[in-house]
PDB file of C-alpha atoms in Angstrom:
ATOM      1  CA  UNK P  15       0.000   0.000   0.000  1.00  0.00           C
ATOM      2  CA  UNK P  16       0.949   3.656  -0.390  1.00  0.00           C
ATOM      3  CA  UNK P  17       1.796   5.749   2.680  1.00  0.00           C
ATOM      4  CA  UNK P  18       1.805   9.430   1.714  1.00  0.00           C
ATOM      5  CA  UNK P  19       4.008  11.627   3.900  1.00  0.00           C
ATOM      6  CA  UNK P  20       2.470  15.102   4.044  1.00  0.00           C
ATOM      7  CA  UNK P  21       5.278  17.579   4.695  1.00  0.00           C
ATOM      8  CA  UNK P  22       4.893  20.354   2.091  1.00  0.00           C
ATOM      9  CA  UNK P  23       2.601  23.372   1.993  1.00  0.00           C
ATOM     10  CA  UNK P  24       1.513  22.408  -1.524  1.00  0.00           C
ATOM     11  CA  UNK P  25       0.217  19.113  -0.174  1.00  0.00           C
ATOM     12  CA  UNK P  26      -2.261  20.944   2.055  1.00  0.00           C
ATOM     13  CA  UNK P  27      -3.794  22.616  -0.988  1.00  0.00           C
ATOM     14  CA  UNK P  28      -4.271  19.218  -2.661  1.00  0.00           C
ATOM     15  CA  UNK P  29      -5.238  17.448   0.550  1.00  0.00           C
ATOM     16  CA  UNK P  30      -8.223  15.437  -0.668  1.00  0.00           C
ATOM     17  CA  UNK P  31      -6.524  14.315  -3.879  1.00  0.00           C
ATOM     18  CA  UNK P  32      -3.492  13.056  -1.953  1.00  0.00           C
ATOM     19  CA  UNK P  33      -5.625  11.296   0.652  1.00  0.00           C
ATOM     20  CA  UNK P  34      -7.728   9.529  -1.990  1.00  0.00           C
ATOM     21  CA  UNK P  35      -4.593   8.387  -3.846  1.00  0.00           C
ATOM     22  CA  UNK P  36      -3.175   6.870  -0.648  1.00  0.00           C
ATOM     23  CA  UNK P  37      -3.818   3.888   1.561  1.00  0.00           C
ATOM     24  CA  UNK P  38      -2.376   5.650   4.612  1.00  0.00           C
ATOM     25  CA  UNK P  39      -1.571   9.328   5.255  1.00  0.00           C
ATOM     26  CA  UNK P  40       1.298  10.402   7.509  1.00  0.00           C
ATOM     27  CA  UNK P  41       1.207  13.827   9.148  1.00  0.00           C
ATOM     28  CA  UNK P  42       4.950  14.607   9.178  1.00  0.00           C
ATOM     29  CA  UNK P  43       4.850  17.499  11.620  1.00  0.00           C
ATOM     30  CA  UNK P  44       8.555  18.374  11.564  1.00  0.00           C
ATOM     31  CA  UNK P  45       9.020  19.414   7.943  1.00  0.00           C
ATOM     32  CA  UNK P  46       5.386  20.477   7.654  1.00  0.00           C
ATOM     33  CA  UNK P  47       5.839  22.895  10.567  1.00  0.00           C
ATOM     34  CA  UNK P  48       8.824  24.461   8.815  1.00  0.00           C
ATOM     35  CA  UNK P  49       6.766  24.861   5.640  1.00  0.00           C
ATOM     36  CA  UNK P  50       3.572  26.349   7.086  1.00  0.00           C
ATOM     37  CA  UNK P  51       4.717  27.709  10.463  1.00  0.00           C
ATOM     38  CA  UNK P  52       4.337  26.081  13.861  1.00  0.00           C
ATOM     39  CA  UNK P  53       1.325  28.223  14.788  1.00  0.00           C
ATOM     40  CA  UNK P  54      -0.648  26.792  11.853  1.00  0.00           C
ATOM     41  CA  UNK P  55       0.370  23.193  12.472  1.00  0.00           C
ATOM     42  CA  UNK P  56      -2.252  22.134  15.085  1.00  0.00           C
ATOM     43  CA  UNK P  57      -5.192  23.167  12.908  1.00  0.00           C
ATOM     44  CA  UNK P  58      -3.700  21.508   9.832  1.00  0.00           C
ATOM     45  CA  UNK P  59      -3.033  18.307  11.781  1.00  0.00           C
ATOM     46  CA  UNK P  60      -6.669  18.204  12.901  1.00  0.00           C
ATOM     47  CA  UNK P  61      -7.904  18.819   9.365  1.00  0.00           C
ATOM     48  CA  UNK P  62      -5.657  16.137   7.852  1.00  0.00           C
ATOM     49  CA  UNK P  63      -6.833  13.589  10.397  1.00  0.00           C
ATOM     50  CA  UNK P  64     -10.472  14.585   9.961  1.00  0.00           C
ATOM     51  CA  UNK P  65     -10.383  14.448   6.153  1.00  0.00           C
ATOM     52  CA  UNK P  66      -8.525  11.133   6.157  1.00  0.00           C
ATOM     53  CA  UNK P  67     -11.230   9.617   8.338  1.00  0.00           C
ATOM     54  CA  UNK P  68     -13.998  11.188   6.248  1.00  0.00           C
ATOM     55  CA  UNK P  69     -12.473   9.646   3.117  1.00  0.00           C
ATOM     56  CA  UNK P  70     -11.942   6.233   4.749  1.00  0.00           C
ATOM     57  CA  UNK P  71      -8.161   6.322   4.918  1.00  0.00           C
ATOM     58  CA  UNK P  72      -5.884   5.478   7.839  1.00  0.00           C
ATOM     59  CA  UNK P  73      -3.692   8.255   9.258  1.00  0.00           C
ATOM     60  CA  UNK P  74      -0.427   8.336  11.222  1.00  0.00           C
ATOM     61  CA  UNK P  75       0.648  11.302  13.364  1.00  0.00           C
ATOM     62  CA  UNK P  76       4.428  11.592  13.593  1.00  0.00           C
ATOM     63  CA  UNK P  77       7.439  13.680  14.694  1.00  0.00           C
ATOM     64  CA  UNK P  78       8.565  14.864  18.143  1.00  0.00           C
ATOM     65  CA  UNK P  79       5.737  13.174  19.991  1.00  0.00           C
ATOM     66  CA  UNK P  80       7.950  12.149  22.920  1.00  0.00           C
ATOM     67  CA  UNK P  81      11.142  14.028  22.089  1.00  0.00           C
ATOM     68  CA  UNK P  82      12.178  14.444  25.723  1.00  0.00           C
ATOM     69  CA  UNK P  83      12.416  10.655  26.100  1.00  0.00           C
ATOM     70  CA  UNK P  84      15.523  10.624  23.941  1.00  0.00           C
ATOM     71  CA  UNK P  85      17.286  11.661  27.147  1.00  0.00           C
ATOM     72  CA  UNK P  86      14.708  11.100  29.922  1.00  0.00           C
ATOM     73  CA  UNK P  87      12.864   7.964  31.125  1.00  0.00           C
ATOM     74  CA  UNK P  88       9.442   9.654  31.380  1.00  0.00           C
ATOM     75  CA  UNK P  89       7.607  12.030  29.021  1.00  0.00           C
ATOM     76  CA  UNK P  90       6.682  15.609  29.807  1.00  0.00           C
ATOM     77  CA  UNK P  91       3.057  16.437  30.586  1.00  0.00           C
ATOM     78  CA  UNK P  92       2.906  18.411  27.343  1.00  0.00           C
ATOM     79  CA  UNK P  93       3.908  15.294  25.388  1.00  0.00           C
ATOM     80  CA  UNK P  94       1.254  13.253  27.167  1.00  0.00           C
ATOM     81  CA  UNK P  95      -1.364  15.822  26.164  1.00  0.00           C
ATOM     82  CA  UNK P  96      -0.016  15.932  22.595  1.00  0.00           C
ATOM     83  CA  UNK P  97      -0.476  12.185  22.136  1.00  0.00           C
ATOM     84  CA  UNK P  98      -3.882  12.190  23.841  1.00  0.00           C
ATOM     85  CA  UNK P  99      -5.063  15.066  21.647  1.00  0.00           C
ATOM     86  CA  UNK P 100      -3.983  13.185  18.505  1.00  0.00           C
ATOM     87  CA  UNK P 101      -6.048  10.210  19.692  1.00  0.00           C
ATOM     88  CA  UNK P 102      -9.030  12.486  20.378  1.00  0.00           C
ATOM     89  CA  UNK P 103      -8.599  13.964  16.887  1.00  0.00           C
ATOM     90  CA  UNK P 104      -8.980  10.444  15.470  1.00  0.00           C
ATOM     91  CA  UNK P 105      -5.487   9.372  14.445  1.00  0.00           C
ATOM     92  CA  UNK P 106      -5.077   5.667  13.747  1.00  0.00           C
ATOM     93  CA  UNK P 107      -1.453   5.522  14.840  1.00  0.00           C
ATOM     94  CA  UNK P 108       1.234   7.631  16.474  1.00  0.00           C
ATOM     95  CA  UNK P 109       4.871   7.202  15.523  1.00  0.00           C
ATOM     96  CA  UNK P 110       8.183   7.430  17.337  1.00  0.00           C
ATOM     97  CA  UNK P 111      11.402   8.360  15.531  1.00  0.00           C
ATOM     98  CA  UNK P 112      14.583   9.382  17.336  1.00  0.00           C
ATOM     99  CA  UNK P 113      13.032   8.275  20.622  1.00  0.00           C
ATOM    100  CA  UNK P 114      13.510   4.644  19.589  1.00  0.00           C
ATOM    101  CA  UNK P 115      16.151   4.982  16.852  1.00  0.00           C
ATOM    102  CA  UNK P 116      18.820   6.655  18.981  1.00  0.00           C
ATOM    103  CA  UNK P 117      17.226   7.487  22.354  1.00  0.00           C
ATOM    104  CA  UNK P 118      18.382   6.183  25.704  1.00  0.00           C
ATOM    105  CA  UNK P 119      14.970   4.791  26.699  1.00  0.00           C
ATOM    106  CA  UNK P 120      13.375   3.179  23.601  1.00  0.00           C
ATOM    107  CA  UNK P 121      11.392   0.508  25.457  1.00  0.00           C
ATOM    108  CA  UNK P 122      10.057   2.979  28.019  1.00  0.00           C
ATOM    109  CA  UNK P 123       9.069   5.341  25.192  1.00  0.00           C
ATOM    110  CA  UNK P 124       7.033   2.651  23.427  1.00  0.00           C
ATOM    111  CA  UNK P 125       5.366   1.547  26.661  1.00  0.00           C
ATOM    112  CA  UNK P 126       4.537   5.122  27.683  1.00  0.00           C
ATOM    113  CA  UNK P 127       3.068   5.962  24.276  1.00  0.00           C
ATOM    114  CA  UNK P 128       0.993   2.772  24.167  1.00  0.00           C
ATOM    115  CA  UNK P 129      -0.324   3.386  27.674  1.00  0.00           C
ATOM    116  CA  UNK P 130      -1.369   6.956  26.861  1.00  0.00           C
ATOM    117  CA  UNK P 131      -3.173   5.831  23.693  1.00  0.00           C
ATOM    118  CA  UNK P 132      -4.960   2.953  25.395  1.00  0.00           C
ATOM    119  CA  UNK P 133      -6.118   5.027  28.350  1.00  0.00           C
ATOM    120  CA  UNK P 134      -7.306   7.862  26.094  1.00  0.00           C
ATOM    121  CA  UNK P 135      -9.293   5.464  23.909  1.00  0.00           C
ATOM    122  CA  UNK P 136     -11.162   4.223  27.000  1.00  0.00           C
ATOM    123  CA  UNK P 137     -12.635   7.661  27.716  1.00  0.00           C
ATOM    124  CA  UNK P 138     -16.327   8.032  26.955  1.00  0.00           C
ATOM    125  CA  UNK P 139     -15.640  11.345  25.215  1.00  0.00           C
ATOM    126  CA  UNK P 140     -13.787   9.432  22.497  1.00  0.00           C
ATOM    127  CA  UNK P 141     -16.948   7.548  21.509  1.00  0.00           C
ATOM    128  CA  UNK P 142     -18.564   9.334  18.599  1.00  0.00           C
ATOM    129  CA  UNK P 143     -21.130   8.372  15.995  1.00  0.00           C
ATOM    130  CA  UNK P 144     -21.011  11.244  13.507  1.00  0.00           C
ATOM    131  CA  UNK P 145     -19.091   9.603  10.666  1.00  0.00           C
ATOM    132  CA  UNK P 146     -21.054   9.704   7.387  1.00  0.00           C
ATOM    133  CA  UNK P 147     -24.327  10.563   9.137  1.00  0.00           C
ATOM    134  CA  UNK P 148     -25.446  12.522   6.086  1.00  0.00           C
ATOM    135  CA  UNK P 149     -24.548   9.817   3.547  1.00  0.00           C
ATOM    136  CA  UNK P 150     -26.507   7.226   1.633  1.00  0.00           C
ATOM    137  CA  UNK P 151     -24.612   3.937   1.434  1.00  0.00           C
ATOM    138  CA  UNK P 152     -24.384   2.344  -1.992  1.00  0.00           C
ATOM    139  CA  UNK P 153     -22.691  -0.776  -0.599  1.00  0.00           C
ATOM    140  CA  UNK P 154     -24.376  -3.223   1.758  1.00  0.00           C
ATOM    141  CA  UNK P 155     -21.080  -4.172   3.419  1.00  0.00           C
ATOM    142  CA  UNK P 156     -20.335  -0.550   4.350  1.00  0.00           C
ATOM    143  CA  UNK P 157     -23.879  -0.083   5.669  1.00  0.00           C
ATOM    144  CA  UNK P 158     -23.465  -3.210   7.828  1.00  0.00           C
ATOM    145  CA  UNK P 159     -20.112  -1.937   9.141  1.00  0.00           C
ATOM    146  CA  UNK P 160     -21.598   1.435  10.093  1.00  0.00           C
ATOM    147  CA  UNK P 161     -24.649  -0.220  11.663  1.00  0.00           C
ATOM    148  CA  UNK P 162     -22.398  -2.421  13.792  1.00  0.00           C
ATOM    149  CA  UNK P 163     -20.517   0.572  15.162  1.00  0.00           C
ATOM    150  CA  UNK P 164     -23.629   2.616  15.921  1.00  0.00           C
ATOM    151  CA  UNK P 165     -25.022  -0.420  17.723  1.00  0.00           C
ATOM    152  CA  UNK P 166     -21.728  -0.823  19.609  1.00  0.00           C
ATOM    153  CA  UNK P 167     -21.792   2.789  20.766  1.00  0.00           C
ATOM    154  CA  UNK P 168     -25.396   2.636  21.944  1.00  0.00           C
ATOM    155  CA  UNK P 169     -25.602  -0.765  23.614  1.00  0.00           C
ATOM    156  CA  UNK P 170     -23.661  -2.803  26.134  1.00  0.00           C
ATOM    157  CA  UNK P 171     -21.304  -4.969  24.104  1.00  0.00           C
ATOM    158  CA  UNK P 172     -17.719  -5.986  24.776  1.00  0.00           C
ATOM    159  CA  UNK P 173     -16.374  -5.871  21.250  1.00  0.00           C
ATOM    160  CA  UNK P 174     -16.926  -6.355  17.529  1.00  0.00           C
ATOM    161  CA  UNK P 175     -15.784  -9.267  15.361  1.00  0.00           C
ATOM    162  CA  UNK P 176     -15.810  -9.044  11.580  1.00  0.00           C
ATOM    163  CA  UNK P 177     -15.038 -11.729   9.023  1.00  0.00           C
ATOM    164  CA  UNK P 178     -13.252  -9.883   6.243  1.00  0.00           C
ATOM    165  CA  UNK P 179     -11.600 -10.802   2.961  1.00  0.00           C
ATOM    166  CA  UNK P 180      -9.955  -7.483   2.060  1.00  0.00           C
ATOM    167  CA  UNK P 181     -10.068  -5.624   5.396  1.00  0.00           C
ATOM    168  CA  UNK P 182     -12.487  -2.969   4.133  1.00  0.00           C
ATOM    169  CA  UNK P 183     -15.144  -3.766   6.738  1.00  0.00           C
ATOM    170  CA  UNK P 184     -12.590  -3.357   9.527  1.00  0.00           C
ATOM    171  CA  UNK P 185     -11.417  -0.051   8.012  1.00  0.00           C
ATOM    172  CA  UNK P 186     -14.950   1.361   7.852  1.00  0.00           C
ATOM    173  CA  UNK P 187     -15.635   0.252  11.405  1.00  0.00           C
ATOM    174  CA  UNK P 188     -12.456   1.896  12.661  1.00  0.00           C
ATOM    175  CA  UNK P 189     -13.595   5.276  11.270  1.00  0.00           C
ATOM    176  CA  UNK P 190     -16.101   5.460  14.151  1.00  0.00           C
ATOM    177  CA  UNK P 191     -14.429   5.751  17.542  1.00  0.00           C
ATOM    178  CA  UNK P 192     -15.949   3.390  20.074  1.00  0.00           C
ATOM    179  CA  UNK P 193     -13.255   2.524  22.599  1.00  0.00           C
ATOM    180  CA  UNK P 194     -14.133  -1.124  21.896  1.00  0.00           C
ATOM    181  CA  UNK P 195     -11.828  -3.672  20.262  1.00  0.00           C
ATOM    182  CA  UNK P 196     -12.568  -4.627  16.660  1.00  0.00           C
ATOM    183  CA  UNK P 197     -11.344  -8.131  15.814  1.00  0.00           C
ATOM    184  CA  UNK P 198     -10.716  -8.675  12.094  1.00  0.00           C
ATOM    185  CA  UNK P 199     -10.939 -12.394  11.283  1.00  0.00           C
ATOM    186  CA  UNK P 200      -9.375 -13.401   7.966  1.00  0.00           C
ATOM    187  CA  UNK P 201      -7.484 -16.229   6.303  1.00  0.00           C
ATOM    188  CA  UNK P 202      -5.448 -13.796   4.182  1.00  0.00           C
ATOM    189  CA  UNK P 203      -2.081 -12.784   5.631  1.00  0.00           C
ATOM    190  CA  UNK P 204      -1.987  -9.618   3.512  1.00  0.00           C
ATOM    191  CA  UNK P 205      -5.325  -8.528   4.953  1.00  0.00           C
ATOM    192  CA  UNK P 206      -4.222  -9.312   8.506  1.00  0.00           C
ATOM    193  CA  UNK P 207      -1.112  -7.189   7.996  1.00  0.00           C
ATOM    194  CA  UNK P 208      -3.106  -4.309   6.517  1.00  0.00           C
ATOM    195  CA  UNK P 209      -5.617  -4.023   9.345  1.00  0.00           C
ATOM    196  CA  UNK P 210      -2.951  -3.641  12.048  1.00  0.00           C
ATOM    197  CA  UNK P 211      -2.647   0.078  11.202  1.00  0.00           C
ATOM    198  CA  UNK P 212      -6.390   0.685  11.630  1.00  0.00           C
ATOM    199  CA  UNK P 213      -7.433   2.207  14.920  1.00  0.00           C
ATOM    200  CA  UNK P 214      -8.641  -0.275  17.506  1.00  0.00           C
ATOM    201  CA  UNK P 215      -8.412  -3.242  15.099  1.00  0.00           C
ATOM    202  CA  UNK P 216      -6.770  -6.544  16.054  1.00  0.00           C
ATOM    203  CA  UNK P 217      -6.053  -9.231  13.417  1.00  0.00           C
ATOM    204  CA  UNK P 218      -7.064 -12.867  13.996  1.00  0.00           C
ATOM    205  CA  UNK P 219      -6.175 -15.668  11.572  1.00  0.00           C
ATOM    206  CA  UNK P 220      -9.316 -17.666  10.813  1.00  0.00           C
ATOM    207  CA  UNK P 221     -10.528 -20.171   8.211  1.00  0.00           C
ATOM    208  CA  UNK P 222     -14.163 -21.231   8.015  1.00  0.00           C
ATOM    209  CA  UNK P 223     -14.842 -22.651   4.546  1.00  0.00           C
ATOM    210  CA  UNK P 224     -16.593 -25.802   5.754  1.00  0.00           C
ATOM    211  CA  UNK P 225     -18.499 -24.284   8.696  1.00  0.00           C
ATOM    212  CA  UNK P 226     -22.153 -23.310   8.896  1.00  0.00           C
ATOM    213  CA  UNK P 227     -23.192 -19.973  10.423  1.00  0.00           C
ATOM    214  CA  UNK P 228     -23.720 -21.364  13.929  1.00  0.00           C
ATOM    215  CA  UNK P 229     -20.311 -23.040  13.913  1.00  0.00           C
ATOM    216  CA  UNK P 230     -18.682 -19.824  12.683  1.00  0.00           C
ATOM    217  CA  UNK P 231     -20.246 -17.792  15.491  1.00  0.00           C
ATOM    218  CA  UNK P 232     -19.211 -20.380  18.066  1.00  0.00           C
ATOM    219  CA  UNK P 233     -15.646 -20.633  16.738  1.00  0.00           C
ATOM    220  CA  UNK P 234     -15.239 -16.840  16.730  1.00  0.00           C
ATOM    221  CA  UNK P 235     -16.243 -16.656  20.386  1.00  0.00           C
ATOM    222  CA  UNK P 236     -13.967 -19.577  21.272  1.00  0.00           C
ATOM    223  CA  UNK P 237     -11.010 -17.926  19.553  1.00  0.00           C
ATOM    224  CA  UNK P 238     -11.646 -14.694  21.456  1.00  0.00           C
ATOM    225  CA  UNK P 239     -11.923 -16.647  24.686  1.00  0.00           C
ATOM    226  CA  UNK P 240      -8.643 -18.461  23.959  1.00  0.00           C
ATOM    227  CA  UNK P 241      -6.932 -15.078  23.466  1.00  0.00           C
ATOM    228  CA  UNK P 242      -8.312 -13.853  26.823  1.00  0.00           C
ATOM    229  CA  UNK P 243     -10.388 -11.285  24.932  1.00  0.00           C
ATOM    230  CA  UNK P 244     -13.748 -12.713  26.017  1.00  0.00           C
ATOM    231  CA  UNK P 245     -15.249 -14.457  29.015  1.00  0.00           C
ATOM    232  CA  UNK P 246     -18.535 -16.133  29.878  1.00  0.00           C
ATOM    233  CA  UNK P 247     -21.419 -13.690  29.545  1.00  0.00           C
ATOM    234  CA  UNK P 248     -19.593 -11.225  27.261  1.00  0.00           C
ATOM    235  CA  UNK P 249     -21.574  -9.950  24.279  1.00  0.00           C
ATOM    236  CA  UNK P 250     -20.105  -9.344  20.822  1.00  0.00           C
ATOM    237  CA  UNK P 251     -21.347  -8.002  17.519  1.00  0.00           C
ATOM    238  CA  UNK P 252     -20.399 -10.288  14.620  1.00  0.00           C
ATOM    239  CA  UNK P 253     -20.528  -9.301  10.943  1.00  0.00           C
ATOM    240  CA  UNK P 254     -19.986 -11.704   8.056  1.00  0.00           C
ATOM    241  CA  UNK P 255     -21.209 -12.650   4.603  1.00  0.00           C
ATOM    242  CA  UNK P 256     -23.562 -15.409   3.476  1.00  0.00           C
ATOM    243  CA  UNK P 257     -21.004 -16.483   0.874  1.00  0.00           C
ATOM    244  CA  UNK P 258     -17.525 -17.525   1.992  1.00  0.00           C
ATOM    245  CA  UNK P 259     -14.519 -15.993   0.231  1.00  0.00           C
ATOM    246  CA  UNK P 260     -16.402 -13.205  -1.548  1.00  0.00           C
ATOM    247  CA  UNK P 261     -14.999  -9.656  -1.276  1.00  0.00           C
ATOM    248  CA  UNK P 262     -17.671  -7.099  -0.444  1.00  0.00           C
ATOM    249  CA  UNK P 263     -20.072  -9.843   0.615  1.00  0.00           C
ATOM    250  CA  UNK P 264     -20.699  -8.778   4.230  1.00  0.00           C
ATOM    251  CA  UNK P 265     -24.477  -8.755   4.676  1.00  0.00           C
ATOM    252  CA  UNK P 266     -25.084 -10.271   8.136  1.00  0.00           C
ATOM    253  CA  UNK P 267     -24.973  -8.607  11.567  1.00  0.00           C
ATOM    254  CA  UNK P 268     -25.465 -10.727  14.663  1.00  0.00           C
ATOM    255  CA  UNK P 269     -25.339  -9.986  18.411  1.00  0.00           C
ATOM    256  CA  UNK P 270     -24.142 -13.041  20.343  1.00  0.00           C
ATOM    257  CA  UNK P 271     -23.304 -13.770  23.968  1.00  0.00           C
ATOM    258  CA  UNK P 272     -20.651 -16.235  25.078  1.00  0.00           C
ATOM    259  CA  UNK P 273     -22.330 -19.088  26.931  1.00  0.00           C
ATOM    260  CA  UNK P 274     -25.806 -18.648  25.445  1.00  0.00           C
ATOM    261  CA  UNK P 275     -27.378 -20.811  22.748  1.00  0.00           C
ATOM    262  CA  UNK P 276     -26.415 -19.671  19.247  1.00  0.00           C
ATOM    263  CA  UNK P 277     -28.673 -19.375  16.207  1.00  0.00           C
ATOM    264  CA  UNK P 278     -27.736 -18.632  12.584  1.00  0.00           C
TER     265      UNK P 278
END
């Protein structure tokens, strides 16, 4: 896939065209700040993240996120807020550079950044259901993905599981912040690698060619239980397609509870 590094003023003027031509957009704040001025950078970062999400693209926020940890074992409060704000803005990923490439505390930097992201994503203020509210969906699989996330944000579920061929369903789901884990089940290694960049999405290798719908539901829950991601009584939303192995075929949404009788 193509990761477009946005670091020039000209790129801001052609923002939508660049985003649509990319699989992932990187907000390279160092060079971009030099180009447009530091005072303009926060607003541009927010707009890049917002437009990337609107156009169903993943986005990385990078550069000087935990710069002080090159020399120090803990981040500054300002750095903590910087990372948290990027998460609130909707970034899919945050990136370390010198902190891990040449810093004295690379492991601590990764752990600190991960902890900040995870704690921020748990906040109720991060849950939002405004993505594509004004749109008509031409694809059933996208409509199912959006329905699953609205249901997740307005009911008591513990997570979402999606059977996906290409990863598109997981991408659409990740555009709506929920604070809940999205488990992307696929037999394609390329798809499993792709979804790791999507916000809140966890890849799970899964084959189900010879299973019926009840067996698929049961096996999904068992796999989540085996990974310590589900326990007795937990409720999950499952999306899948009637036809196995067909891209764009997601047309089923099911709410299931671990330990209860399953139906197709």
